[in-house]
Amino acid sequence: MAYINYTGKDGRRGFRFFARKAPNAPKQSMTWFPEETWSAKKVEREMMRAYSEFEHKVKSGMIVSKKEAKEAEARKAAELTFREFTEKVFLPEIQPDVSAHTLASYTSDLKAHIYPVIGDQKITDITASLLNELFKNLKETCDSHGQRLKVATRQKTHQHLNKIFAAALDNHVLKENPMKDVKRPKKTDAERNTQDEEKAYSEQESGRILQCLSGEVALARASLTAALADGKPGVKERQDLLTAMKWQVYCMILMYTGCRRGETVGILTDEVDYSTGVIQIQRSVNYTPKEGIYFGLPKNRETRDVAVPMHVVTLLVEYLDTLNEQRSACGIQQPCQGKNFIFTQDDLITVMHPDSPTRFFSKFGERHAIVKFHPHKLRHTFATISIENGAPIADVSSVLGHSSPEITLRIYTHADPKRKFKVTGIFDRALSSSGTDSPQP
């Protein structure tokens, strides 16, 4: 029988028990405290009984060391299929630390591209060769529109698989990550050039988009004026004007700040400084079928300030005045403090659905023959035009809400490839302004 006297941090006196399952097995320990009211004889009797019970549990394998427990857990996990490991271990592990949108991204990717190929394979049997075959097949796979999967989609699958197998490594299920020998999908030169051309609008195209937005507001205003002149109440026309004004302001905020779709949807009226044009980006509005509409922090979990020109603020104020007039006309009470969203649904109160911009952009693009018009393209447009016109990468990165300037630089390396040649001119002008003459031939 092995034990020692033990005194706890609170001063209580007890015993520390020791036992082994076998002579060379790891030593197990347990601390036991008697009741303070017990006599010395009862303490000895109860201690012997407690030790006997502890020793029996150790020798029968009911109590194991942390190391043995971890090894047993790893052996059990090694018998799991890829699907079982992902759903029983990986997804529950990451769920507290990721957004519902990220979780939904994993789930849809797994079901569409990964489970059909390796879902029922034992995770320990999956090799780099099998994974390379998966990516080879994905290259030939078409989406629901009959188009080949984009490289970005295949890159996302690569990222997801890498993280899942890394988790298997951390959980001692695998000894090495098979993804280390699987190359990340890359764009061909043709794909890269096409994407660079489609990534952003030019200054002329951006100007035309703004003109089209303004034109829709003017048309809606003219329709309302005509209806009122004819003695009609103009209910539909008022709603059409409010809608046109809403989308004009929404698109202009996207274009002038590079904010993400959900970040712009989530702006409250009291988060705008109407004297300077500064807007606080405090949240993002997102949607998944499982969670519905939900609020979260902006991407990278950091809030930030952006700014729009004062002519955009003027349009914003006109829109908000019209929105409040419409609420009053409909007998709708003003939202309470902290709930007054700039962009609402048709009930004029509820925050706009974060998928609504995508639907609007699609229809607006068709009406005005704007190629591939979508919210994120205005973000790219803001960044590209800003960089091409000399805005520092670090400043553009801060406004966009990127976690580092390196990300901005990697994404927008396509912006004005001739710009690097302007550096020589900048250097030459700097020397000239200092009074240093260039050497003459």
Tab-separated table of C-alpha atoms in Angstrom:
chain	number	residue	atom	x	y	z
A	1	MET	CA	0.000	0.000	0.000
A	2	ALA	CA	1.517	3.362	-1.095
A	3	TYR	CA	0.373	6.673	0.291
A	4	ILE	CA	1.725	9.829	1.876
A	5	ASN	CA	0.310	12.467	4.165
A	6	TYR	CA	-0.944	15.491	2.209
A	7	THR	CA	-1.992	19.019	3.140
A	8	GLY	CA	-4.261	20.899	0.743
A	9	LYS	CA	-4.033	24.593	-0.123
A	10	ASP	CA	-6.830	25.310	2.303
A	11	GLY	CA	-4.910	23.626	5.123
A	12	ARG	CA	-6.987	20.447	5.174
A	13	ARG	CA	-4.992	17.306	6.005
A	14	GLY	CA	-5.428	14.205	3.891
A	15	PHE	CA	-3.609	11.468	1.992
A	16	ARG	CA	-2.191	11.039	-1.531
A	17	PHE	CA	-2.656	7.464	-2.881
A	18	PHE	CA	-0.416	5.825	-5.505
A	19	ALA	CA	-0.974	2.637	-7.550
A	20	ARG	CA	0.034	1.003	-10.844
A	21	LYS	CA	-1.947	-1.196	-13.203
A	22	ALA	CA	1.215	-3.263	-13.795
A	23	PRO	CA	4.819	-3.033	-12.504
A	24	ASN	CA	6.002	-0.982	-15.514
A	25	ALA	CA	2.768	0.951	-16.060
A	26	PRO	CA	2.503	4.692	-15.322
A	27	LYS	CA	1.871	5.530	-11.691
A	28	GLN	CA	-1.622	6.844	-10.908
A	29	SER	CA	-2.386	9.112	-7.959
A	30	MET	CA	-5.424	10.303	-6.054
A	31	THR	CA	-5.936	12.723	-3.167
A	32	TRP	CA	-8.344	11.738	-0.399
A	33	PHE	CA	-9.580	13.863	2.514
A	34	PRO	CA	-11.324	12.495	5.641
A	35	GLU	CA	-14.142	14.291	7.397
A	36	GLU	CA	-12.792	16.653	10.068
A	37	THR	CA	-15.158	15.202	12.703
A	38	TRP	CA	-13.888	11.634	12.295
A	39	SER	CA	-11.845	9.974	15.029
A	40	ALA	CA	-8.306	8.787	14.243
A	41	LYS	CA	-9.533	5.174	14.180
A	42	LYS	CA	-12.306	5.956	11.683
A	43	VAL	CA	-9.924	7.981	9.530
A	44	GLU	CA	-7.574	4.972	9.283
A	45	ARG	CA	-10.448	2.580	8.517
A	46	GLU	CA	-12.023	4.815	5.833
A	47	MET	CA	-8.621	5.596	4.344
A	48	MET	CA	-7.875	1.871	3.930
A	49	ARG	CA	-11.266	1.344	2.276
A	50	ALA	CA	-10.796	4.319	-0.063
A	51	TYR	CA	-7.299	3.195	-1.019
A	52	SER	CA	-8.466	-0.369	-1.687
A	53	GLU	CA	-11.202	0.936	-3.986
A	54	PHE	CA	-8.751	3.245	-5.794
A	55	GLU	CA	-6.185	0.444	-6.286
A	56	HIS	CA	-8.882	-1.859	-7.674
A	57	LYS	CA	-9.978	0.761	-10.229
A	58	VAL	CA	-6.394	1.345	-11.331
A	59	LYS	CA	-5.592	-2.357	-11.754
A	60	SER	CA	-8.860	-3.027	-13.601
A	61	GLY	CA	-8.198	-0.144	-16.013
A	62	MET	CA	-11.087	1.984	-14.773
A	63	ILE	CA	-8.618	4.780	-13.957
A	64	VAL	CA	-5.952	5.620	-16.533
A	65	SER	CA	-3.311	8.319	-16.874
A	66	LYS	CA	-3.868	11.386	-19.040
A	67	LYS	CA	-1.368	10.004	-21.510
A	68	GLU	CA	-3.126	6.637	-21.676
A	69	ALA	CA	-6.512	8.350	-22.024
A	70	LYS	CA	-5.234	10.492	-24.888
A	71	GLU	CA	-3.698	7.463	-26.632
A	72	ALA	CA	-6.931	5.503	-26.218
A	73	GLU	CA	-8.921	8.423	-27.599
A	74	ALA	CA	-6.570	8.686	-30.563
A	75	ARG	CA	-6.890	4.939	-31.267
A	76	LYS	CA	-10.661	5.264	-31.175
A	77	ALA	CA	-10.626	8.319	-33.433
A	78	ALA	CA	-8.328	6.518	-35.878
A	79	GLU	CA	-11.162	4.100	-36.561
A	80	LEU	CA	-13.463	6.934	-37.602
A	81	THR	CA	-14.285	7.701	-41.205
A	82	PHE	CA	-13.432	11.157	-42.529
A	83	ARG	CA	-17.093	12.143	-42.216
A	84	GLU	CA	-17.308	10.883	-38.615
A	85	PHE	CA	-14.113	12.673	-37.566
A	86	THR	CA	-15.253	15.913	-39.174
A	87	GLU	CA	-18.718	15.887	-37.610
A	88	LYS	CA	-17.833	14.418	-34.197
A	89	VAL	CA	-14.473	16.095	-33.590
A	90	PHE	CA	-13.525	18.890	-36.000
A	91	LEU	CA	-16.759	20.876	-36.402
A	92	PRO	CA	-17.598	20.838	-32.653
A	93	GLU	CA	-14.034	22.011	-31.918
A	94	ILE	CA	-14.176	25.060	-34.216
A	95	GLN	CA	-17.829	25.998	-33.636
A	96	PRO	CA	-17.209	28.296	-30.609
A	97	ASP	CA	-14.552	30.282	-32.494
A	98	VAL	CA	-16.062	30.801	-35.970
A	99	SER	CA	-19.132	32.575	-37.317
A	100	ALA	CA	-22.257	30.748	-38.421
A	101	HIS	CA	-21.393	31.824	-41.976
A	102	THR	CA	-17.978	30.131	-41.791
A	103	LEU	CA	-19.560	27.004	-40.333
A	104	ALA	CA	-22.113	26.968	-43.156
A	105	SER	CA	-19.276	27.348	-45.680
A	106	TYR	CA	-17.574	24.250	-44.281
A	107	THR	CA	-20.824	22.279	-44.266
A	108	SER	CA	-21.807	23.081	-47.854
A	109	ASP	CA	-18.293	22.418	-49.167
A	110	LEU	CA	-18.086	19.095	-47.345
A	111	LYS	CA	-21.441	17.908	-48.662
A	112	ALA	CA	-20.916	19.111	-52.231
A	113	HIS	CA	-17.241	18.401	-52.938
A	114	ILE	CA	-15.589	16.320	-50.204
A	115	TYR	CA	-17.914	13.741	-48.638
A	116	PRO	CA	-18.892	12.176	-51.997
A	117	VAL	CA	-15.225	11.268	-52.574
A	118	ILE	CA	-13.630	10.562	-49.168
A	119	GLY	CA	-16.467	10.839	-46.652
A	120	ASP	CA	-16.681	7.086	-46.001
A	121	GLN	CA	-12.925	6.443	-46.062
A	122	LYS	CA	-11.190	5.814	-42.735
A	123	ILE	CA	-9.355	9.033	-41.998
A	124	THR	CA	-6.088	7.136	-41.451
A	125	ASP	CA	-6.374	5.572	-44.925
A	126	ILE	CA	-6.606	8.870	-46.806
A	127	THR	CA	-3.417	9.625	-48.710
A	128	ALA	CA	-2.047	12.562	-50.656
A	129	SER	CA	-2.562	10.536	-53.824
A	130	LEU	CA	-6.276	10.179	-53.094
A	131	LEU	CA	-6.582	13.893	-52.307
A	132	ASN	CA	-4.753	14.879	-55.478
A	133	GLU	CA	-7.239	12.752	-57.400
A	134	LEU	CA	-10.075	14.596	-55.638
A	135	PHE	CA	-8.731	17.960	-56.821
A	136	LYS	CA	-8.150	16.629	-60.317
A	137	ASN	CA	-11.835	15.652	-60.476
A	138	LEU	CA	-12.949	18.992	-59.017
A	139	LYS	CA	-11.196	20.742	-61.883
A	140	GLU	CA	-13.621	19.018	-64.249
A	141	THR	CA	-16.691	19.460	-62.012
A	142	CYS	CA	-19.465	21.884	-62.926
A	143	ASP	CA	-21.563	24.004	-60.596
A	144	SER	CA	-25.382	24.275	-60.565
A	145	HIS	CA	-25.206	26.665	-63.540
A	146	GLY	CA	-23.243	24.199	-65.660
A	147	GLN	CA	-20.018	26.212	-65.307
A	148	ARG	CA	-16.661	24.721	-64.294
A	149	LEU	CA	-15.893	25.304	-60.625
A	150	LYS	CA	-13.936	28.498	-60.117
A	151	VAL	CA	-10.366	28.274	-58.899
A	152	ALA	CA	-11.405	30.210	-55.788
A	153	THR	CA	-13.930	27.462	-54.973
A	154	ARG	CA	-11.272	24.758	-55.307
A	155	GLN	CA	-8.860	26.847	-53.231
A	156	LYS	CA	-11.498	27.078	-50.487
A	157	THR	CA	-11.851	23.271	-50.535
A	158	HIS	CA	-8.073	22.966	-50.241
A	159	GLN	CA	-8.094	25.330	-47.249
A	160	HIS	CA	-10.900	23.399	-45.537
A	161	LEU	CA	-9.216	20.027	-46.021
A	162	ASN	CA	-5.906	21.377	-44.778
A	163	LYS	CA	-7.505	22.596	-41.554
A	164	ILE	CA	-9.415	19.355	-40.988
A	165	PHE	CA	-6.318	17.183	-41.394
A	166	ALA	CA	-4.302	19.609	-39.242
A	167	ALA	CA	-6.902	19.065	-36.516
A	168	ALA	CA	-6.516	15.294	-36.934
A	169	LEU	CA	-2.784	15.793	-36.441
A	170	ASP	CA	-3.350	17.883	-33.308
A	171	ASN	CA	-5.687	15.214	-31.926
A	172	HIS	CA	-2.995	12.521	-32.483
A	173	VAL	CA	-5.227	10.730	-34.983
A	174	LEU	CA	-2.615	11.145	-37.725
A	175	LYS	CA	1.148	11.292	-37.596
A	176	GLU	CA	1.386	13.651	-40.568
A	177	ASN	CA	-0.907	15.829	-42.646
A	178	PRO	CA	-1.459	14.290	-46.113
A	179	MET	CA	-2.345	17.747	-47.431
A	180	LYS	CA	1.309	18.799	-47.235
A	181	ASP	CA	1.836	16.961	-50.526
A	182	VAL	CA	-1.287	18.371	-52.199
A	183	LYS	CA	-0.659	21.553	-54.178
A	184	ARG	CA	-3.051	24.465	-53.787
A	185	PRO	CA	-5.045	24.993	-57.014
A	186	LYS	CA	-3.705	27.895	-59.054
A	187	LYS	CA	-5.159	30.021	-61.801
A	188	THR	CA	-3.858	29.615	-65.324
A	189	ASP	CA	-2.514	32.759	-67.012
A	190	ALA	CA	-5.729	32.984	-69.043
A	191	GLU	CA	-7.875	32.699	-65.901
A	192	ARG	CA	-5.734	35.247	-64.092
A	193	ASN	CA	-5.945	37.780	-66.923
A	194	THR	CA	-9.702	37.281	-67.264
A	195	GLN	CA	-10.236	37.690	-63.546
A	196	ASP	CA	-8.101	40.838	-63.422
A	197	GLU	CA	-10.236	42.358	-66.178
A	198	GLU	CA	-13.481	41.392	-64.428
A	199	LYS	CA	-12.400	42.225	-60.877
A	200	ALA	CA	-13.115	45.953	-60.957
A	201	TYR	CA	-14.815	48.625	-63.012
A	202	SER	CA	-12.863	51.439	-64.626
A	203	GLU	CA	-13.395	55.053	-63.613
A	204	GLN	CA	-15.572	55.555	-66.704
A	205	GLU	CA	-17.669	52.460	-65.935
A	206	SER	CA	-18.027	53.547	-62.299
A	207	GLY	CA	-19.234	56.969	-63.428
A	208	ARG	CA	-21.845	55.338	-65.666
A	209	ILE	CA	-23.103	53.176	-62.758
A	210	LEU	CA	-23.574	56.314	-60.651
A	211	GLN	CA	-25.436	57.967	-63.521
A	212	CYS	CA	-27.749	54.956	-63.866
A	213	LEU	CA	-28.499	55.008	-60.130
A	214	SER	CA	-29.233	58.734	-60.273
A	215	GLY	CA	-31.386	58.177	-63.353
A	216	GLU	CA	-33.571	55.626	-61.560
A	217	VAL	CA	-34.126	58.089	-58.699
A	218	ALA	CA	-35.028	60.864	-61.173
A	219	LEU	CA	-37.445	58.550	-63.006
A	220	ALA	CA	-39.138	57.501	-59.745
A	221	ARG	CA	-39.396	61.145	-58.643
A	222	ALA	CA	-40.975	62.104	-61.978
A	223	SER	CA	-43.504	59.262	-61.675
A	224	LEU	CA	-44.505	60.457	-58.195
A	225	THR	CA	-44.876	64.049	-59.406
A	226	ALA	CA	-47.088	62.887	-62.288
A	227	ALA	CA	-49.256	60.763	-59.998
A	228	LEU	CA	-49.792	63.634	-57.578
A	229	ALA	CA	-50.583	65.999	-60.476
A	230	ASP	CA	-53.306	63.555	-61.557
A	231	GLY	CA	-54.811	63.671	-58.075
A	232	LYS	CA	-53.658	60.145	-57.189
A	233	PRO	CA	-52.346	59.339	-53.660
A	234	GLY	CA	-49.086	58.036	-55.167
A	235	VAL	CA	-48.617	55.253	-52.609
A	236	LYS	CA	-46.774	52.952	-54.995
A	237	GLU	CA	-44.820	55.824	-56.505
A	238	ARG	CA	-43.646	56.964	-53.055
A	239	GLN	CA	-42.441	53.463	-52.258
A	240	ASP	CA	-40.680	53.221	-55.632
A	241	LEU	CA	-38.909	56.543	-54.995
A	242	LEU	CA	-37.813	55.445	-51.501
A	243	THR	CA	-36.498	52.163	-52.926
A	244	ALA	CA	-34.549	53.919	-55.691
A	245	MET	CA	-33.036	56.360	-53.182
A	246	LYS	CA	-32.129	53.511	-50.830
A	247	TRP	CA	-30.217	51.591	-53.485
A	248	GLN	CA	-28.494	54.727	-54.756
A	249	VAL	CA	-27.149	55.484	-51.273
A	250	TYR	CA	-26.298	51.838	-50.598
A	251	CYS	CA	-24.296	51.495	-53.822
A	252	MET	CA	-22.515	54.813	-53.285
A	253	ILE	CA	-21.404	53.810	-49.784
A	254	LEU	CA	-20.059	50.552	-51.223
A	255	MET	CA	-18.269	52.338	-54.037
A	256	TYR	CA	-16.773	55.155	-51.925
A	257	THR	CA	-15.678	53.033	-48.939
A	258	GLY	CA	-15.090	49.507	-50.250
A	259	CYS	CA	-17.183	48.120	-47.385
A	260	ARG	CA	-18.452	44.573	-47.562
A	261	ARG	CA	-22.104	43.911	-48.373
A	262	GLY	CA	-23.144	42.849	-44.853
A	263	GLU	CA	-21.150	45.633	-43.182
A	264	THR	CA	-23.040	48.262	-45.149
A	265	VAL	CA	-26.393	46.617	-44.410
A	266	GLY	CA	-25.608	46.824	-40.682
A	267	ILE	CA	-24.964	50.592	-40.404
A	268	LEU	CA	-27.199	52.453	-37.926
A	269	THR	CA	-28.293	56.070	-38.406
A	270	ASP	CA	-26.401	57.200	-35.280
A	271	GLU	CA	-23.151	55.659	-36.543
A	272	VAL	CA	-22.760	58.361	-39.198
A	273	ASP	CA	-21.149	61.729	-38.484
A	274	TYR	CA	-23.212	63.914	-40.807
A	275	SER	CA	-20.780	66.848	-40.471
A	276	THR	CA	-17.679	64.947	-41.642
A	277	GLY	CA	-18.958	61.909	-43.554
A	278	VAL	CA	-17.254	59.457	-41.166
A	279	ILE	CA	-19.131	56.156	-40.755
A	280	GLN	CA	-18.495	53.618	-37.992
A	281	ILE	CA	-18.416	50.010	-39.203
A	282	GLN	CA	-19.436	48.163	-36.048
A	283	ARG	CA	-21.091	44.971	-37.280
A	284	SER	CA	-21.911	42.724	-40.194
A	285	VAL	CA	-25.364	41.364	-40.994
A	286	ASN	CA	-25.261	37.783	-42.247
A	287	TYR	CA	-27.642	34.988	-43.165
A	288	THR	CA	-27.572	31.200	-43.200
A	289	PRO	CA	-30.606	28.916	-43.664
A	290	LYS	CA	-29.982	27.432	-40.219
A	291	GLU	CA	-29.418	30.665	-38.259
A	292	GLY	CA	-31.547	33.045	-40.318
A	293	ILE	CA	-30.447	36.708	-40.170
A	294	TYR	CA	-27.847	37.266	-37.465
A	295	PHE	CA	-25.397	39.982	-36.424
A	296	GLY	CA	-21.665	39.571	-35.958
A	297	LEU	CA	-18.503	41.609	-35.905
A	298	PRO	CA	-16.973	42.638	-39.238
A	299	LYS	CA	-14.588	40.153	-40.810
A	300	ASN	CA	-11.367	39.801	-38.786
A	301	ARG	CA	-13.489	40.773	-35.740
A	302	GLU	CA	-12.354	44.406	-35.852
A	303	THR	CA	-14.473	47.547	-36.076
A	304	ARG	CA	-13.236	50.531	-38.084
A	305	ASP	CA	-14.151	53.979	-39.410
A	306	VAL	CA	-14.577	54.850	-43.082
A	307	ALA	CA	-15.626	58.095	-44.777
A	308	VAL	CA	-17.749	59.200	-47.708
A	309	PRO	CA	-17.735	62.564	-49.542
A	310	MET	CA	-20.218	65.178	-48.369
A	311	HIS	CA	-22.294	64.882	-51.546
A	312	VAL	CA	-22.981	61.269	-50.541
A	313	VAL	CA	-23.937	62.465	-47.032
A	314	THR	CA	-26.399	64.893	-48.663
A	315	LEU	CA	-28.058	62.044	-50.569
A	316	LEU	CA	-28.094	59.940	-47.385
A	317	VAL	CA	-29.868	62.683	-45.435
A	318	GLU	CA	-32.443	63.119	-48.232
A	319	TYR	CA	-33.081	59.375	-48.221
A	320	LEU	CA	-33.453	59.210	-44.422
A	321	ASP	CA	-35.864	62.178	-44.478
A	322	THR	CA	-37.939	60.379	-47.114
A	323	LEU	CA	-37.801	57.155	-45.093
A	324	ASN	CA	-39.079	58.928	-41.973
A	325	GLU	CA	-41.842	60.666	-43.954
A	326	GLN	CA	-42.922	57.287	-45.289
A	327	ARG	CA	-42.937	55.824	-41.788
A	328	SER	CA	-45.095	58.677	-40.533
A	329	ALA	CA	-47.494	58.303	-43.467
A	330	CYS	CA	-47.846	54.585	-42.671
A	331	GLY	CA	-48.271	55.206	-38.941
A	332	ILE	CA	-45.040	53.368	-38.123
A	333	GLN	CA	-43.398	54.293	-34.842
A	334	GLN	CA	-39.751	55.319	-35.028
A	335	PRO	CA	-37.342	52.507	-33.997
A	336	CYS	CA	-35.825	52.742	-30.535
A	337	GLN	CA	-32.232	53.908	-29.994
A	338	GLY	CA	-29.660	51.480	-31.356
A	339	LYS	CA	-32.171	49.788	-33.692
A	340	ASN	CA	-32.542	52.433	-36.404
A	341	PHE	CA	-30.953	50.791	-39.430
A	342	ILE	CA	-30.326	52.925	-42.493
A	343	PHE	CA	-31.231	50.120	-44.870
A	344	THR	CA	-34.489	48.319	-44.127
A	345	GLN	CA	-36.908	45.848	-45.612
A	346	ASP	CA	-40.293	46.915	-47.008
A	347	ASP	CA	-41.718	47.192	-43.471
A	348	LEU	CA	-39.404	50.233	-43.055
A	349	ILE	CA	-38.144	48.909	-39.692
A	350	THR	CA	-36.498	45.495	-40.037
A	351	VAL	CA	-32.880	45.471	-41.157
A	352	MET	CA	-32.438	44.682	-44.833
A	353	HIS	CA	-31.903	41.002	-45.652
A	354	PRO	CA	-28.152	40.617	-46.396
A	355	ASP	CA	-28.942	38.728	-49.612
A	356	SER	CA	-31.149	41.524	-50.983
A	357	PRO	CA	-28.208	43.485	-52.467
A	358	THR	CA	-27.201	40.496	-54.596
A	359	ARG	CA	-30.713	40.254	-56.046
A	360	PHE	CA	-30.910	44.012	-56.669
A	361	PHE	CA	-27.499	44.135	-58.334
A	362	SER	CA	-28.444	41.297	-60.677
A	363	LYS	CA	-31.656	43.011	-61.851
A	364	PHE	CA	-30.032	46.458	-62.000
A	365	GLY	CA	-27.188	45.060	-64.108
A	366	GLU	CA	-29.673	43.545	-66.552
A	367	ARG	CA	-31.629	46.803	-66.826
A	368	HIS	CA	-28.542	48.847	-67.640
A	369	ALA	CA	-26.339	46.273	-69.402
A	370	ILE	CA	-23.681	46.368	-66.676
A	371	VAL	CA	-21.501	43.281	-66.934
A	372	LYS	CA	-21.349	41.048	-63.835
A	373	PHE	CA	-22.656	43.696	-61.471
A	374	HIS	CA	-22.417	42.510	-57.871
A	375	PRO	CA	-21.646	44.150	-54.487
A	376	HIS	CA	-18.133	42.800	-54.023
A	377	LYS	CA	-17.085	44.165	-57.387
A	378	LEU	CA	-17.648	47.690	-56.074
A	379	ARG	CA	-15.293	46.851	-53.201
A	380	HIS	CA	-12.652	45.800	-55.728
A	381	THR	CA	-13.373	48.939	-57.747
A	382	PHE	CA	-12.764	51.201	-54.745
A	383	ALA	CA	-9.453	49.484	-53.936
A	384	THR	CA	-8.222	49.327	-57.535
A	385	ILE	CA	-8.972	52.947	-58.438
A	386	SER	CA	-7.557	54.175	-55.115
A	387	ILE	CA	-4.286	52.263	-55.574
A	388	GLU	CA	-3.961	53.223	-59.241
A	389	ASN	CA	-4.240	56.871	-58.236
A	390	GLY	CA	-1.512	56.702	-55.614
A	391	ALA	CA	-3.306	55.852	-52.357
A	392	PRO	CA	-0.869	54.092	-49.969
A	393	ILE	CA	-1.466	50.341	-49.684
A	394	ALA	CA	-1.520	50.558	-45.873
A	395	ASP	CA	-4.288	53.188	-45.929
A	396	VAL	CA	-6.387	51.257	-48.453
A	397	SER	CA	-5.919	48.108	-46.343
A	398	SER	CA	-7.149	49.905	-43.231
A	399	VAL	CA	-10.275	51.220	-44.960
A	400	LEU	CA	-11.052	47.811	-46.462
A	401	GLY	CA	-10.698	46.127	-43.079
A	402	HIS	CA	-7.987	43.696	-44.165
A	403	SER	CA	-5.995	42.089	-41.364
A	404	SER	CA	-2.719	43.266	-42.937
A	405	PRO	CA	-1.456	45.342	-45.906
A	406	GLU	CA	0.126	42.156	-47.298
A	407	ILE	CA	-3.361	40.784	-48.025
A	408	THR	CA	-4.300	43.973	-49.876
A	409	LEU	CA	-1.080	43.845	-51.856
A	410	ARG	CA	-1.627	40.191	-52.817
A	411	ILE	CA	-5.211	40.756	-53.960
A	412	TYR	CA	-4.571	43.951	-55.900
A	413	THR	CA	-1.259	43.242	-57.585
A	414	HIS	CA	-3.210	43.585	-60.862
A	415	ALA	CA	-3.927	47.250	-60.186
A	416	ASP	CA	-2.124	49.454	-62.736
A	417	PRO	CA	0.915	47.292	-63.639
A	418	LYS	CA	2.523	50.398	-65.208
A	419	ARG	CA	2.515	52.088	-61.816
A	420	LYS	CA	5.863	50.564	-60.889
A	421	PHE	CA	7.457	52.509	-63.716
A	422	LYS	CA	6.156	55.745	-62.181
A	423	VAL	CA	8.559	55.176	-59.287
A	424	THR	CA	11.488	56.328	-61.429
A	425	GLY	CA	9.677	59.567	-62.192
A	426	ILE	CA	8.891	60.133	-58.513
A	427	PHE	CA	12.559	59.574	-57.591
A	428	ASP	CA	13.746	61.869	-60.376
A	429	ARG	CA	11.351	64.649	-59.310
A	430	ALA	CA	12.535	64.304	-55.719
A	431	LEU	CA	16.159	64.773	-56.761
A	432	SER	CA	15.250	67.706	-59.007
A	433	SER	CA	13.352	69.462	-56.230
A	434	SER	CA	16.389	69.114	-53.969
A	435	GLY	CA	18.485	71.064	-56.462
A	436	THR	CA	20.542	68.052	-57.530
A	437	ASP	CA	21.182	68.140	-61.278
A	438	SER	CA	21.225	64.946	-63.272
A	439	PRO	CA	24.613	64.232	-64.873
A	440	GLN	CA	24.829	65.419	-68.480
A	441	PRO	CA	26.132	63.121	-71.235
